[in-house]
Coordinates of N, CA and C in Angstrom, one line a residue:
V16 N 0.8 -1.2 0.0 CA 0.0 0.0 0.0 C 0.9 1.2 0.0
A17 N 0.7 2.1 -1.0 CA 1.5 3.3 -1.1 C 1.0 4.3 0.0
F18 N 2.0 4.9 0.7 CA 1.6 5.9 1.7 C 2.7 7.0 1.7
R19 N 2.4 8.1 2.4 CA 3.5 9.1 2.6 C 3.3 9.7 4.0
I20 N 4.4 10.2 4.5 CA 4.4 10.7 5.9 C 4.1 12.2 5.7
I21 N 3.1 12.7 6.4 CA 2.7 14.1 6.3 C 2.9 14.9 7.6
G22 N 3.2 14.2 8.7 CA 3.4 14.8 9.9 C 4.2 13.9 10.9
V23 N 5.1 14.4 11.6 CA 5.9 13.6 12.5 C 6.3 14.4 13.7
A24 N 6.4 13.8 14.9 CA 6.8 14.5 16.1 C 7.4 13.5 17.1
T25 N 8.4 14.0 17.9 CA 9.0 13.2 18.9 C 9.0 14.0 20.2
T26 N 9.1 13.3 21.4 CA 9.2 13.9 22.7 C 9.9 12.9 23.6
R27 N 10.4 13.4 24.7 CA 11.0 12.6 25.7 C 10.0 11.6 26.3
S28 N 10.3 10.3 26.4 CA 9.4 9.4 27.0 C 9.3 9.6 28.5
R29 N 8.0 9.6 28.9 CA 7.7 9.9 30.3 C 6.7 8.9 30.8
G30 N 6.8 8.5 32.0 CA 5.8 7.6 32.6 C 5.9 6.2 32.2
M31 N 7.0 5.8 31.5 CA 7.2 4.5 31.0 C 8.4 3.8 31.6
N32 N 8.4 2.5 31.8 CA 9.5 1.8 32.3 C 9.5 0.3 31.7
L33 N 10.6 -0.1 31.1 CA 10.7 -1.4 30.5 C 9.5 -1.7 29.5
G34 N 9.1 -0.7 28.7 CA 8.1 -0.9 27.7 C 6.7 -0.9 28.3
E35 N 6.5 -0.6 29.5 CA 5.2 -0.6 30.1 C 4.9 0.7 30.8
I36 N 3.6 0.9 31.0 CA 3.1 2.2 31.6 C 3.3 2.1 33.1
E37 N 4.0 3.2 33.7 CA 4.1 3.3 35.1 C 3.2 4.4 35.7
K38 N 3.1 5.5 35.0 CA 2.3 6.7 35.4 C 1.5 7.2 34.3
I39 N 0.2 6.9 34.4 CA -0.7 7.2 33.2 C -0.7 8.7 32.9
E40 N -0.7 9.5 33.9 CA -0.8 11.0 33.6 C 0.4 11.5 32.8
D41 N 1.6 11.0 33.1 CA 2.7 11.4 32.3 C 2.7 10.9 30.9
V42 N 2.2 9.7 30.7 CA 2.2 9.1 29.4 C 1.1 9.9 28.5
E43 N 0.0 10.2 29.1 CA -1.0 11.0 28.4 C -0.5 12.4 28.0
K44 N 0.3 13.0 28.8 CA 0.9 14.3 28.5 C 1.9 14.2 27.3
A45 N 2.7 13.1 27.3 CA 3.6 12.9 26.2 C 2.9 12.6 24.9
I46 N 1.8 11.8 25.0 CA 1.0 11.5 23.8 C 0.4 12.8 23.2
R47 N -0.2 13.6 24.1 CA -0.8 14.9 23.6 C 0.2 15.8 23.0
T48 N 1.4 15.8 23.5 CA 2.5 16.7 22.9 C 2.8 16.3 21.5
V49 N 3.0 15.0 21.3 CA 3.4 14.6 19.9 C 2.2 14.7 19.0
V50 N 1.0 14.4 19.5 CA -0.2 14.4 18.6 C -0.4 15.8 18.1
Q51 N -0.4 16.8 19.0 CA -0.6 18.2 18.7 C 0.4 18.7 17.7
T52 N 1.7 18.3 17.9 CA 2.8 18.8 17.0 C 2.6 18.1 15.6
A53 N 2.3 16.8 15.6 CA 2.1 16.1 14.3 C 0.9 16.6 13.5
Q54 N -0.2 16.9 14.3 CA -1.4 17.5 13.6 C -1.1 18.8 13.0
K55 N -0.3 19.6 13.7 CA 0.0 21.0 13.2 C 0.8 20.9 11.9
M56 N 1.8 20.0 11.9 CA 2.6 19.8 10.7 C 1.8 19.2 9.5
A57 N 0.9 18.3 9.8 CA 0.1 17.6 8.7 C -1.1 18.5 8.3
G58 N -1.6 19.3 9.2 CA -2.7 20.1 8.8 C -4.0 19.3 8.8
V59 N -4.0 18.2 9.6 CA -5.2 17.4 9.7 C -5.5 17.0 11.2
L60 N -6.7 16.6 11.5 CA -7.1 16.2 12.8 C -6.9 14.7 13.0
L61 N -6.1 14.3 14.0 CA -5.8 12.9 14.2 C -6.9 12.3 15.1
E62 N -7.5 11.2 14.7 CA -8.5 10.6 15.5 C -8.2 9.2 15.8
D63 N -7.9 8.3 14.8 CA -7.6 6.9 15.0 C -6.1 6.7 15.0
V64 N -5.7 5.9 16.0 CA -4.2 5.6 16.1 C -4.0 4.1 16.2
L65 N -2.9 3.7 15.6 CA -2.4 2.3 15.8 C -1.2 2.3 16.8
V66 N -1.4 1.6 17.9 CA -0.4 1.7 18.9 C 0.5 0.4 18.9
C67 N 1.8 0.6 19.0 CA 2.7 -0.6 19.0 C 3.5 -0.5 20.4
F68 N 3.8 -1.6 20.9 CA 4.5 -1.8 22.2 C 5.4 -3.0 22.2
S69 N 6.3 -3.0 23.1 CA 7.3 -4.1 23.2 C 7.2 -4.8 24.6
G70 N 6.5 -4.2 25.5 CA 6.4 -4.9 26.9 C 5.3 -5.9 27.0
G71 N 4.9 -6.2 28.2 CA 3.8 -7.2 28.4 C 4.2 -8.6 28.3
Y72 N 5.4 -8.9 28.4 CA 5.9 -10.3 28.3 C 5.2 -11.1 27.2
P73 N 5.5 -10.7 25.9 CA 4.8 -11.4 24.8 C 5.3 -12.8 24.7
K74 N 4.3 -13.7 24.3 CA 4.6 -15.1 24.1 C 4.1 -15.6 22.8
S75 N 4.8 -16.4 22.1 CA 4.4 -17.0 20.8 C 4.0 -18.4 20.9
Y76 N 3.0 -18.7 20.1 CA 2.5 -20.1 20.0 C 2.3 -20.5 18.6
G77 N 2.6 -21.7 18.2 CA 2.3 -22.2 16.9 C 1.2 -23.2 17.0
V78 N 0.1 -22.9 16.3 CA -1.1 -23.8 16.4 C -1.5 -24.2 15.0
V79 N -2.2 -25.3 14.9 CA -2.6 -25.9 13.6 C -4.1 -26.2 13.6
G80 N -4.7 -26.0 12.5 CA -6.1 -26.3 12.3 C -6.4 -26.9 10.9
T81 N -7.3 -27.9 10.8 CA -7.6 -28.6 9.6 C -9.1 -28.6 9.4
T82 N -9.5 -28.8 8.1 CA -10.9 -29.0 7.7 C -11.0 -29.7 6.4
K83 N -12.1 -30.4 6.2 CA -12.4 -31.0 4.9 C -13.0 -30.0 3.9
I84 N -12.5 -30.0 2.7 CA -13.0 -29.1 1.7 C -14.5 -29.5 1.4
T85 N -15.4 -28.5 1.5 CA -16.8 -28.7 1.3 C -17.2 -28.8 -0.2
G86 N -16.5 -28.1 -1.0 CA -16.7 -28.2 -2.5 C -15.6 -28.7 -3.3
Q87 N -15.5 -28.4 -4.5 CA -14.4 -28.9 -5.4 C -13.2 -28.0 -5.2
Q88 N -13.4 -26.8 -4.8 CA -12.3 -25.8 -4.6 C -12.3 -25.1 -3.3
V89 N -11.1 -24.7 -2.8 CA -11.0 -24.0 -1.6 C -11.7 -22.6 -1.6
T90 N -12.5 -22.3 -0.7 CA -13.1 -21.0 -0.6 C -12.7 -20.3 0.7
E91 N -13.2 -19.1 0.9 CA -12.9 -18.3 2.1 C -13.6 -19.0 3.3
V92 N -14.7 -19.6 3.0 CA -15.4 -20.3 4.1 C -14.6 -21.5 4.6
D93 N -13.9 -22.2 3.7 CA -13.0 -23.3 4.2 C -11.9 -22.8 5.0
I94 N -11.3 -21.7 4.6 CA -10.2 -21.1 5.3 C -10.6 -20.7 6.7
G95 N -11.8 -20.1 6.8 CA -12.4 -19.6 8.1 C -12.6 -20.8 9.0
T96 N -13.1 -21.9 8.4 CA -13.4 -23.1 9.2 C -12.1 -23.7 9.7
A97 N -11.0 -23.7 8.9 CA -9.7 -24.3 9.3 C -9.2 -23.4 10.5
L98 N -9.3 -22.1 10.4 CA -8.8 -21.2 11.4 C -9.6 -21.4 12.7
T99 N -10.9 -21.6 12.6 CA -11.8 -21.9 13.7 C -11.4 -23.2 14.4
N100 N -10.9 -24.2 13.6 CA -10.6 -25.5 14.2 C -9.2 -25.5 14.8
C101 N -8.5 -24.4 14.8 CA -7.2 -24.4 15.4 C -7.2 -24.7 16.9
D102 N -6.3 -25.5 17.3 CA -6.2 -26.0 18.7 C -5.6 -24.9 19.6
I103 N -6.3 -23.9 20.1 CA -5.8 -22.8 20.8 C -5.3 -23.2 22.2
P104 N -4.1 -22.9 22.6 CA -3.6 -23.3 23.9 C -4.3 -22.5 25.0
D105 N -4.3 -23.1 26.2 CA -4.8 -22.4 27.4 C -3.8 -21.4 27.9
Y106 N -3.8 -20.2 27.4 CA -2.8 -19.2 27.8 C -3.2 -18.4 29.1
G107 N -4.4 -18.7 29.7 CA -4.7 -18.2 31.0 C -5.6 -16.9 30.9
P108 N -6.3 -16.6 32.0 CA -7.2 -15.4 32.0 C -6.5 -14.1 32.0
F109 N -5.3 -14.1 32.4 CA -4.6 -12.8 32.6 C -3.7 -12.4 31.3
R110 N -4.0 -13.1 30.2 CA -3.3 -12.7 29.0 C -4.3 -12.5 27.9
Q111 N -3.9 -11.8 26.9 CA -4.8 -11.4 25.8 C -4.1 -11.6 24.4
V112 N -4.8 -12.1 23.5 CA -4.3 -12.3 22.1 C -4.1 -10.9 21.4
I113 N -2.9 -10.6 20.9 CA -2.7 -9.4 20.2 C -2.4 -9.7 18.7
H114 N -2.0 -10.9 18.3 CA -1.7 -11.3 16.9 C -2.2 -12.7 16.7
A115 N -2.9 -12.9 15.7 CA -3.3 -14.3 15.2 C -3.1 -14.3 13.7
L116 N -2.0 -14.7 13.3 CA -1.6 -14.6 11.9 C -1.4 -16.0 11.2
P117 N -2.1 -16.3 10.1 CA -1.8 -17.5 9.4 C -0.5 -17.4 8.6
V118 N 0.4 -18.3 8.9 CA 1.7 -18.3 8.3 C 2.0 -19.3 7.2
N119 N 1.1 -20.3 7.1 CA 1.3 -21.3 6.0 C 0.0 -22.1 5.8
F120 N -0.2 -22.5 4.6 CA -1.4 -23.3 4.2 C -0.9 -24.6 3.6
A121 N -1.5 -25.7 3.8 CA -1.2 -26.9 3.2 C -2.5 -27.6 2.6
L122 N -2.4 -28.1 1.4 CA -3.6 -28.7 0.8 C -3.2 -30.1 0.4
D123 N -3.8 -31.1 1.1 CA -3.4 -32.5 1.0 C -2.0 -32.6 1.3
D124 N -1.2 -33.1 0.3 CA 0.3 -33.3 0.5 C 1.1 -32.1 0.0
R125 N 0.5 -31.0 -0.4 CA 1.2 -29.8 -0.8 C 1.2 -28.8 0.3
T126 N 2.4 -28.3 0.6 CA 2.5 -27.3 1.7 C 3.3 -26.0 1.2
G127 N 3.3 -25.0 2.0 CA 4.0 -23.8 1.6 C 3.1 -22.9 0.7
L128 N 1.8 -23.1 0.8 CA 0.9 -22.3 0.0 C 0.6 -20.9 0.7
E129 N 0.7 -19.8 0.0 CA 0.4 -18.5 0.5 C -1.1 -18.2 0.5
D130 N -1.8 -18.7 -0.6 CA -3.2 -18.4 -0.8 C -3.8 -19.6 -1.5
P131 N -4.5 -20.5 -0.8 CA -5.0 -21.7 -1.4 C -6.4 -21.5 -2.1
R132 N -7.0 -20.4 -2.0 CA -8.3 -20.2 -2.6 C -8.3 -20.5 -4.1
G133 N -9.4 -21.2 -4.5 CA -9.5 -21.6 -5.9 C -8.8 -22.9 -6.3
Q134 N -8.0 -23.5 -5.4 CA -7.3 -24.7 -5.7 C -8.1 -25.9 -5.2
A135 N -8.0 -27.0 -6.0 CA -8.7 -28.2 -5.7 C -8.0 -29.1 -4.7
G136 N -8.7 -29.7 -3.8 CA -8.1 -30.6 -2.8 C -9.2 -31.2 -1.9
E137 N -8.8 -32.0 -0.9 CA -9.7 -32.7 0.0 C -9.6 -32.2 1.4
E138 N -8.4 -31.9 1.9 CA -8.2 -31.4 3.2 C -7.3 -30.2 3.3
L139 N -7.7 -29.2 4.0 CA -6.9 -27.9 4.1 C -6.4 -27.8 5.5
T140 N -5.1 -27.5 5.6 CA -4.4 -27.3 6.9 C -3.8 -25.9 7.0
V141 N -4.0 -25.3 8.1 CA -3.4 -23.9 8.3 C -2.5 -23.9 9.5
D142 N -1.4 -23.3 9.4 CA -0.5 -23.0 10.5 C -0.7 -21.6 11.0
L143 N -1.0 -21.4 12.3 CA -1.3 -20.1 12.8 C -0.3 -19.7 13.8
H144 N 0.2 -18.5 13.7 CA 1.1 -17.9 14.8 C 0.3 -17.0 15.7
L145 N 0.2 -17.4 16.9 CA -0.6 -16.7 17.9 C 0.4 -16.1 18.9
M146 N 0.1 -14.8 19.2 CA 0.9 -14.1 20.2 C 0.0 -13.4 21.2
T147 N 0.4 -13.6 22.5 CA -0.4 -13.1 23.6 C 0.5 -12.1 24.4
A148 N -0.1 -11.2 25.2 CA 0.6 -10.3 26.1 C -0.2 -10.2 27.4
D149 N 0.4 -9.6 28.3 CA -0.2 -9.4 29.6 C -1.5 -8.5 29.5
K150 N -2.6 -9.0 30.0 CA -3.9 -8.3 29.8 C -3.9 -6.9 30.5
N151 N -3.3 -6.8 31.7 CA -3.3 -5.6 32.4 C -2.5 -4.5 31.6
M152 N -1.4 -4.9 31.0 CA -0.7 -3.9 30.2 C -1.5 -3.4 29.0
V153 N -2.2 -4.4 28.3 CA -3.1 -4.0 27.2 C -4.2 -3.0 27.7
D154 N -4.8 -3.3 28.8 CA -5.8 -2.5 29.4 C -5.3 -1.1 29.7
N155 N -4.1 -1.0 30.2 CA -3.5 0.3 30.5 C -3.3 1.1 29.2
V156 N -2.8 0.5 28.2 CA -2.6 1.1 26.9 C -3.9 1.7 26.4
I157 N -5.0 0.9 26.5 CA -6.3 1.3 26.0 C -6.8 2.5 26.8
Q158 N -6.6 2.5 28.1 CA -7.0 3.6 29.0 C -6.3 4.9 28.7
V159 N -5.0 4.8 28.4 CA -4.2 6.0 28.1 C -4.6 6.6 26.8
I160 N -4.9 5.8 25.8 CA -5.4 6.3 24.5 C -6.7 7.0 24.6
R161 N -7.6 6.4 25.4 CA -8.9 7.0 25.6 C -8.8 8.3 26.4
G162 N -7.8 8.3 27.4 CA -7.6 9.5 28.2 C -7.0 10.6 27.3
S163 N -6.4 10.3 26.2 CA -5.8 11.3 25.3 C -6.8 11.7 24.2
H164 N -8.1 11.3 24.4 CA -9.2 11.6 23.4 C -8.9 11.2 22.0
L165 N -8.4 9.9 21.9 CA -8.1 9.3 20.6 C -8.9 8.0 20.6
D166 N -9.1 7.5 19.3 CA -9.8 6.2 19.1 C -8.7 5.2 18.7
L167 N -8.8 4.0 19.4 CA -7.7 3.0 19.1 C -8.1 2.2 17.9
A168 N -7.3 2.2 16.9 CA -7.5 1.5 15.7 C -7.0 0.1 15.8
G169 N -6.0 -0.1 16.6 CA -5.4 -1.5 16.8 C -4.1 -1.5 17.6
L170 N -3.8 -2.6 18.1 CA -2.6 -2.8 18.9 C -1.6 -3.8 18.1
C171 N -0.3 -3.5 18.3 CA 0.7 -4.3 17.5 C 1.9 -4.5 18.3
F172 N 2.6 -5.6 18.1 CA 3.9 -5.8 18.7 C 4.9 -5.0 18.0
S173 N 5.6 -4.1 18.7 CA 6.5 -3.2 18.0 C 7.6 -3.8 17.1
P174 N 8.3 -4.8 17.6 CA 9.3 -5.4 16.7 C 8.7 -6.0 15.4
Y175 N 7.5 -6.4 15.4 CA 6.8 -6.9 14.2 C 6.7 -5.8 13.2
L176 N 6.3 -4.6 13.6 CA 6.2 -3.5 12.6 C 7.6 -3.0 12.2
S177 N 8.6 -3.1 13.2 CA 10.0 -2.7 12.8 C 10.5 -3.6 11.7
G178 N 10.2 -4.9 11.8 CA 10.7 -5.8 10.8 C 10.0 -5.6 9.4
M179 N 8.7 -5.4 9.5 CA 7.9 -5.2 8.2 C 8.3 -3.9 7.5
S180 N 8.7 -2.9 8.3 CA 9.0 -1.6 7.7 C 10.5 -1.5 7.3
S181 N 11.4 -2.3 7.8 CA 12.8 -2.1 7.5 C 13.4 -3.3 6.7
L182 N 12.9 -4.5 6.8 CA 13.5 -5.6 6.0 C 13.1 -5.6 4.6
T183 N 13.9 -6.0 3.7 CA 13.6 -6.1 2.3 C 12.7 -7.3 2.0
E184 N 12.2 -7.3 0.8 CA 11.3 -8.4 0.4 C 12.0 -9.8 0.5
D185 N 13.2 -9.8 0.0 CA 14.0 -11.0 0.0 C 14.3 -11.5 1.4
E186 N 14.6 -10.6 2.3 CA 14.9 -10.9 3.7 C 13.7 -11.5 4.4
L187 N 12.5 -10.9 4.1 CA 11.3 -11.4 4.7 C 10.9 -12.8 4.2
N188 N 11.3 -13.0 2.9 CA 10.9 -14.3 2.3 C 11.9 -15.4 2.7
L189 N 13.2 -15.1 2.7 CA 14.2 -16.2 2.9 C 14.3 -16.6 4.4
G190 N 14.0 -15.6 5.3 CA 14.1 -15.9 6.7 C 15.1 -15.0 7.4
T191 N 14.6 -14.2 8.3 CA 15.5 -13.2 9.0 C 15.0 -12.9 10.4
A192 N 15.9 -12.7 11.3 CA 15.6 -12.2 12.6 C 15.9 -10.8 12.7
C193 N 14.9 -10.0 13.3 CA 15.0 -8.6 13.4 C 15.0 -8.3 14.9
I194 N 16.0 -7.5 15.3 CA 16.2 -7.1 16.7 C 15.8 -5.6 16.8
D195 N 14.8 -5.3 17.6 CA 14.4 -3.9 17.8 C 14.9 -3.5 19.2
L196 N 16.0 -2.7 19.2 CA 16.7 -2.3 20.4 C 16.1 -1.0 20.9
G197 N 15.5 -1.1 22.1 CA 14.9 0.0 22.8 C 15.7 0.5 23.9
A198 N 15.1 1.4 24.7 CA 15.8 2.0 25.8 C 16.0 1.0 27.0
G199 N 14.8 0.4 27.4 CA 14.9 -0.5 28.6 C 14.5 -1.9 28.2
I200 N 14.0 -2.1 27.0 CA 13.6 -3.4 26.6 C 13.8 -3.6 25.1
S201 N 14.2 -4.8 24.7 CA 14.5 -5.1 23.3 C 13.7 -6.2 22.8
G202 N 13.2 -6.2 21.6 CA 12.3 -7.2 21.0 C 13.0 -7.9 19.9
V203 N 12.6 -9.2 19.6 CA 13.1 -9.9 18.5 C 12.0 -10.6 17.8
T204 N 12.0 -10.5 16.5 CA 11.0 -11.2 15.6 C 11.7 -12.0 14.6
I205 N 11.2 -13.2 14.2 CA 11.7 -14.0 13.2 C 10.7 -14.1 12.1
F206 N 11.1 -13.8 10.8 CA 10.2 -13.8 9.7 C 10.7 -14.9 8.7
L207 N 9.7 -15.6 8.1 CA 9.9 -16.6 7.1 C 8.7 -16.6 6.1
K208 N 9.1 -16.5 4.8 CA 8.0 -16.4 3.8 C 7.1 -15.3 4.0
K209 N 7.7 -14.1 4.4 CA 7.0 -12.9 4.6 C 6.0 -12.9 5.8
Q210 N 6.2 -13.8 6.7 CA 5.3 -13.9 7.8 C 6.1 -14.0 9.1
M211 N 5.6 -13.4 10.2 CA 6.2 -13.5 11.5 C 5.9 -14.8 12.1
I212 N 6.9 -15.6 12.4 CA 6.7 -16.9 13.0 C 7.1 -17.0 14.4
F213 N 7.7 -16.0 15.0 CA 8.1 -16.0 16.4 C 8.4 -14.5 16.8
G214 N 8.0 -14.2 18.1 CA 8.3 -12.9 18.6 C 8.5 -13.0 20.1
A215 N 9.4 -12.2 20.7 CA 9.7 -12.2 22.1 C 10.4 -10.9 22.5
S216 N 10.6 -10.7 23.8 CA 11.3 -9.5 24.2 C 12.2 -9.8 25.4
V217 N 13.3 -9.0 25.5 CA 14.2 -9.2 26.6 C 14.3 -7.8 27.3
R218 N 14.3 -7.9 28.6 CA 14.4 -6.6 29.4 C 15.8 -6.1 29.5
M219 N 16.3 -5.7 28.4 CA 17.6 -5.1 28.3 C 17.7 -4.2 27.1
G220 N 18.2 -3.0 27.2 CA 18.3 -2.0 26.1 C 19.4 -1.0 26.2
G221 N 19.2 0.1 25.5 CA 20.3 1.1 25.4 C 20.6 1.8 26.7
S222 N 19.6 1.9 27.5 CA 19.8 2.6 28.8 C 20.7 1.8 29.7
H223 N 20.7 0.5 29.6 CA 21.7 -0.3 30.4 C 23.1 0.0 30.0
I224 N 23.3 0.2 28.7 CA 24.7 0.6 28.2 C 25.1 1.9 28.8
T225 N 24.2 2.9 28.7 CA 24.4 4.2 29.3 C 24.8 4.1 30.8
Q226 N 24.1 3.3 31.5 CA 24.3 3.2 32.9 C 25.7 2.6 33.2
D227 N 26.1 1.6 32.4 CA 27.4 1.0 32.5 C 28.5 2.1 32.3
I228 N 28.3 2.9 31.3 CA 29.3 4.0 31.0 C 29.3 5.0 32.2
T229 N 28.2 5.3 32.7 CA 28.1 6.2 33.9 C 28.9 5.7 35.1
K230 N 28.7 4.4 35.4 CA 29.4 3.8 36.5 C 30.9 3.7 36.3
A231 N 31.2 3.3 35.0 CA 32.7 3.0 34.7 C 33.5 4.3 34.8
F232 N 32.9 5.4 34.4 CA 33.7 6.7 34.3 C 33.3 7.7 35.3
S233 N 32.3 7.4 36.1 CA 31.8 8.3 37.2 C 31.4 9.6 36.6
I234 N 30.6 9.6 35.5 CA 30.1 10.8 34.9 C 28.6 10.8 34.9
S235 N 28.0 11.9 34.5 CA 26.5 12.0 34.5 C 25.9 11.2 33.5
F236 N 24.6 10.9 33.6 CA 23.8 10.0 32.7 C 23.8 10.7 31.3
D237 N 23.6 12.0 31.3 CA 23.5 12.7 30.0 C 24.8 12.7 29.3
A238 N 25.9 12.8 30.0 CA 27.2 12.8 29.4 C 27.5 11.4 28.8
A239 N 27.1 10.3 29.6 CA 27.3 9.0 29.1 C 26.4 8.7 27.9
E240 N 25.2 9.2 27.9 CA 24.3 9.0 26.7 C 25.0 9.6 25.5
R241 N 25.6 10.8 25.6 CA 26.2 11.4 24.5 C 27.4 10.6 24.0
I242 N 28.2 10.1 24.9 CA 29.3 9.2 24.5 C 28.8 8.0 23.8
K243 N 27.8 7.4 24.3 CA 27.2 6.2 23.7 C 26.8 6.5 22.2
N244 N 26.1 7.6 22.1 CA 25.5 7.9 20.7 C 26.6 8.3 19.7
L245 N 27.7 8.9 20.2 CA 28.7 9.4 19.3 C 29.7 8.3 19.0
H246 N 30.0 7.4 19.9 CA 31.0 6.4 19.7 C 30.6 4.9 19.7

């Protein structure tokens, strides 16, 4: 999909720690700051937002679903039935699904199909990548967006968008791991055949490097941050 950037803004992160919300009021102020600046540059009113995050202890699951083909050719109904038949794991009441992406289709003895619609066969199998996150973290994100007088269009795992936006088509197709290095938390996603097949996060980021420099040379955090960025 062709798109162009018409407005952009940045501000210092406030009220966040390790990719999760610590103080809602500070996060709302930061959001309002960037939204107002971006709206002014773009000359449009921002209403719907897509929010990406890296916290919430994301977990990946690989699930499989099968169905018999009702007609002579695979239809969208057959794909929907196969997805419905996926054996969803018991991830618990305190977690919420944020991604449910079909990564592979198989028709009888043929696998690696990206789109089986219109093809003849007897049994359709789908491999689904399921990702969950901490429900409280998701609820906090929703509350912050509503408190900023915005409508939430969707939630997304940040390293997933980083990979989709930065990797080339060949890298996405052949298989690549993308590391999204943040301040207090870093995420990793693995792509194969243009689909995310795994995602996770580690509570370590650029701020830990800055802290090490601060302790090693007994200098201020700002001075250590400057040294890290320059060298």
